[in-house]
XYZ file of C-alpha atoms in Angstrom:
236
model
C -18.227 0.262 27.520
C -18.959 -1.311 24.119
C -18.921 2.132 22.468
C -15.546 2.888 24.070
C -14.109 -0.423 22.817
C -15.341 0.372 19.299
C -13.777 3.843 19.401
C -10.459 2.501 20.715
C -10.403 -0.166 18.003
C -11.192 2.389 15.268
C -8.431 4.711 16.471
C -5.980 1.804 16.514
C -6.796 0.899 12.912
C -6.601 4.555 11.858
C -2.938 4.605 12.900
C -2.238 1.991 10.258
C -4.527 3.572 7.683
C -2.310 6.669 7.966
C 0.649 4.561 6.783
C -0.997 3.921 3.406
C 0.862 5.840 0.714
C -0.348 7.195 -2.625
C 2.595 6.722 -5.016
C 2.911 9.048 -7.996
C 5.707 9.707 -10.478
C 6.298 12.940 -12.331
C 5.722 12.618 -16.061
C 6.030 15.912 -17.873
C 3.775 18.327 -16.019
C 1.665 15.585 -14.397
C 2.054 13.535 -11.231
C 0.594 10.191 -12.309
C -0.715 7.685 -9.770
C 1.099 4.349 -10.178
C 0.088 2.451 -7.039
C -0.138 2.228 -3.268
C 2.476 1.534 -0.621
C 3.071 1.233 3.133
C 5.336 3.600 5.059
C 7.673 1.445 7.137
C 9.657 3.169 9.883
C 12.800 1.198 10.660
C 14.483 3.127 13.479
C 14.726 6.594 14.947
C 16.324 9.021 12.456
C 17.036 6.184 9.996
C 15.823 6.369 6.387
C 12.330 4.922 6.122
C 10.997 2.489 3.520
C 7.883 2.609 1.400
C 6.940 -0.994 0.674
C 4.966 -1.704 -2.490
C 4.509 -4.198 -5.330
C 7.465 -4.440 -7.710
C 5.219 -4.260 -10.769
C 4.217 -0.742 -9.697
C 7.613 0.250 -11.098
C 6.780 -1.514 -14.371
C 3.539 0.461 -14.501
C 5.448 3.703 -14.038
C 6.769 3.111 -17.585
C 9.941 4.999 -16.791
C 13.625 4.356 -17.393
C 14.508 3.435 -13.820
C 18.214 3.920 -14.467
C 17.525 7.644 -14.641
C 16.562 9.712 -11.633
C 12.828 10.391 -11.452
C 10.766 12.539 -9.146
C 8.394 10.548 -6.936
C 5.605 11.900 -4.732
C 4.519 9.875 -1.706
C 1.337 11.061 0.025
C 0.530 9.616 3.449
C -0.498 10.963 6.876
C 1.155 11.506 10.242
C 0.018 10.107 13.605
C -2.658 12.807 13.883
C -4.059 12.139 10.406
C -2.552 15.267 8.858
C -1.568 14.908 5.198
C 2.161 14.584 4.618
C 4.042 14.508 1.323
C 7.514 13.033 0.791
C 9.179 14.155 -2.435
C 12.272 12.295 -3.635
C 14.385 11.984 -6.757
C 15.141 8.269 -6.972
C 16.665 5.732 -9.323
C 17.131 1.967 -9.403
C 19.903 0.423 -7.322
C 20.335 3.408 -5.041
C 17.014 4.256 -3.444
C 14.761 1.795 -5.296
C 15.096 -1.847 -4.244
C 13.367 -4.809 -5.933
C 13.131 -8.363 -4.587
C 15.873 -10.391 -6.322
C 13.382 -13.169 -7.078
C 10.948 -10.931 -8.948
C 10.526 -11.504 -12.690
C 8.376 -8.888 -14.397
C 7.757 -11.270 -17.303
C 6.329 -13.971 -15.037
C 2.568 -14.439 -15.217
C 2.357 -15.357 -11.527
C 4.330 -12.284 -10.364
C 5.991 -14.174 -7.505
C 8.058 -12.083 -5.040
C 6.232 -8.979 -6.298
C 7.849 -6.709 -3.693
C 9.840 -3.478 -3.925
C 10.865 -0.677 -1.578
C 11.655 2.991 -1.941
C 14.215 4.352 0.531
C 13.085 7.793 1.712
C 14.719 10.251 4.110
C 13.762 10.468 7.771
C 11.428 13.311 8.723
C 10.735 14.426 12.284
C 6.991 13.668 12.159
C 7.758 9.984 11.534
C 8.874 9.462 15.147
C 5.253 9.190 16.340
C 4.179 6.637 13.723
C 3.422 3.089 14.890
C 6.102 0.474 14.364
C 4.975 -2.035 11.735
C 5.364 -5.689 12.655
C 5.624 -8.046 9.674
C 4.417 -11.593 10.211
C 2.687 -14.563 8.654
C -1.074 -14.291 8.342
C -2.812 -16.357 11.000
C -6.226 -14.743 11.294
C -9.016 -15.168 8.769
C -9.784 -11.493 8.146
C -7.497 -8.708 6.917
C -7.977 -5.102 5.915
C -6.007 -2.518 3.966
C -6.301 0.931 2.394
C -5.393 1.741 -1.203
C -5.701 4.443 -3.833
C -7.715 3.076 -6.783
C -7.384 4.859 -10.103
C -11.165 5.089 -10.397
C -11.199 7.389 -7.333
C -8.183 9.480 -8.281
C -10.337 12.186 -9.839
C -11.129 13.100 -6.223
C -7.469 14.011 -5.667
C -6.820 17.634 -4.768
C -3.591 19.447 -3.878
C -4.986 20.309 -0.463
C -6.738 16.952 0.049
C -4.244 14.472 -1.292
C -5.752 11.341 0.285
C -9.404 11.932 -0.660
C -9.494 8.895 -2.958
C -8.384 6.339 -0.364
C -10.604 3.227 -0.156
C -10.656 0.373 2.327
C -10.338 -3.292 1.412
C -11.926 -5.900 3.683
C -11.641 -9.597 3.041
C -10.461 -13.059 3.984
C -7.435 -15.050 2.859
C -6.652 -18.553 1.583
C -3.026 -19.589 1.990
C -0.688 -20.440 -0.882
C 3.007 -21.325 -0.816
C 4.311 -17.881 -1.766
C 1.396 -15.707 -0.731
C -2.353 -15.935 -0.461
C -5.583 -15.375 -2.327
C -7.550 -12.489 -0.860
C -11.313 -12.442 -1.372
C -13.073 -9.128 -0.809
C -16.201 -9.053 1.323
C -17.919 -6.690 -1.109
C -18.570 -6.783 -4.834
C -16.761 -4.519 -7.251
C -18.759 -1.324 -7.813
C -19.240 -1.648 -11.564
C -19.186 -5.079 -13.132
C -19.644 -3.608 -16.625
C -16.005 -2.497 -16.579
C -12.984 -4.843 -16.748
C -11.876 -5.923 -13.298
C -8.287 -4.805 -13.903
C -9.469 -1.252 -14.529
C -11.573 -1.308 -11.367
C -8.694 -2.566 -9.210
C -5.963 -0.415 -10.793
C -4.059 1.578 -8.173
C -4.595 -0.977 -5.387
C -1.295 -2.701 -6.290
C 1.039 -2.544 -3.309
C -1.739 -2.013 -0.754
C -0.691 -3.389 2.616
C -2.960 -6.002 4.186
C -3.060 -5.944 7.986
C -4.612 -8.236 10.549
C -5.287 -7.885 14.247
C -4.559 -10.544 16.841
C -3.832 -10.781 20.558
C -0.298 -9.460 19.960
C -1.464 -6.408 18.007
C -1.800 -5.369 14.364
C 0.746 -6.646 11.876
C 1.416 -6.468 8.134
C 0.830 -9.864 6.538
C 0.859 -9.132 2.795
C 0.896 -6.717 -0.134
C -1.712 -6.742 -2.909
C -0.144 -8.010 -6.145
C -2.740 -8.761 -8.845
C -6.255 -9.926 -9.625
C -6.910 -13.645 -9.156
C -9.081 -16.006 -11.177
C -11.340 -15.076 -14.056
C -13.201 -11.826 -14.575
C -16.317 -13.481 -13.136
C -14.436 -14.197 -9.905
C -15.122 -10.602 -8.921
C -13.115 -9.217 -6.019
C -10.402 -11.856 -5.741
C -6.778 -10.777 -5.477
C -3.420 -12.423 -5.033
C -1.184 -10.991 -2.328
C 2.514 -11.471 -1.624
C 2.984 -12.926 1.859
C 5.218 -11.896 4.741
C 8.012 -14.324 3.791
C 8.694 -12.328 0.605
C 8.469 -8.977 2.353
């Protein structure tokens, strides 16, 4: 019975892991990783959203007024790799929280969304509930730059890594402390955490699994290790 409960729980989490999106933008002949997102299905046959951190667009270092080719790698309900390819530009299919200021040190309201077309395989994806964090522990799945060398055309999600941690509430979000240490403390923390921006943080409660935040930036000093700031559900 305990083994069955564990398997059921793992399968339930896997449904949400499949919603984690590797976001890349075409630059010349390359498809450069710029961050992570969450595929958010709104309604049947309606355009879907890919939620992410607004500063991911800053990191893309592109003129957002011009149309750019974006590549969104995620998975369907059976775990099969899926790629969404879109030509997008600001104000039409790229939406940024009106309260976001890219020059702000605190990066408040660090939320953006890409509007992507409906595809038939999306109908079987779980509906994502967005709510305030109430449990102590959360988990998410992102695409760190340090693992992107594992990326292959036929295995697009090879570099995905799980985040486990606990939160401390703040007014406009929360501090998220990882349960594990960063893998290489000889490198700057920002370089170790690059690519995790926009990672969705989920928690499980009696009413199911819900999205409670998006990873925004590193928190505290370099010696703080795996501490991140996340944008909370109110901003999403």
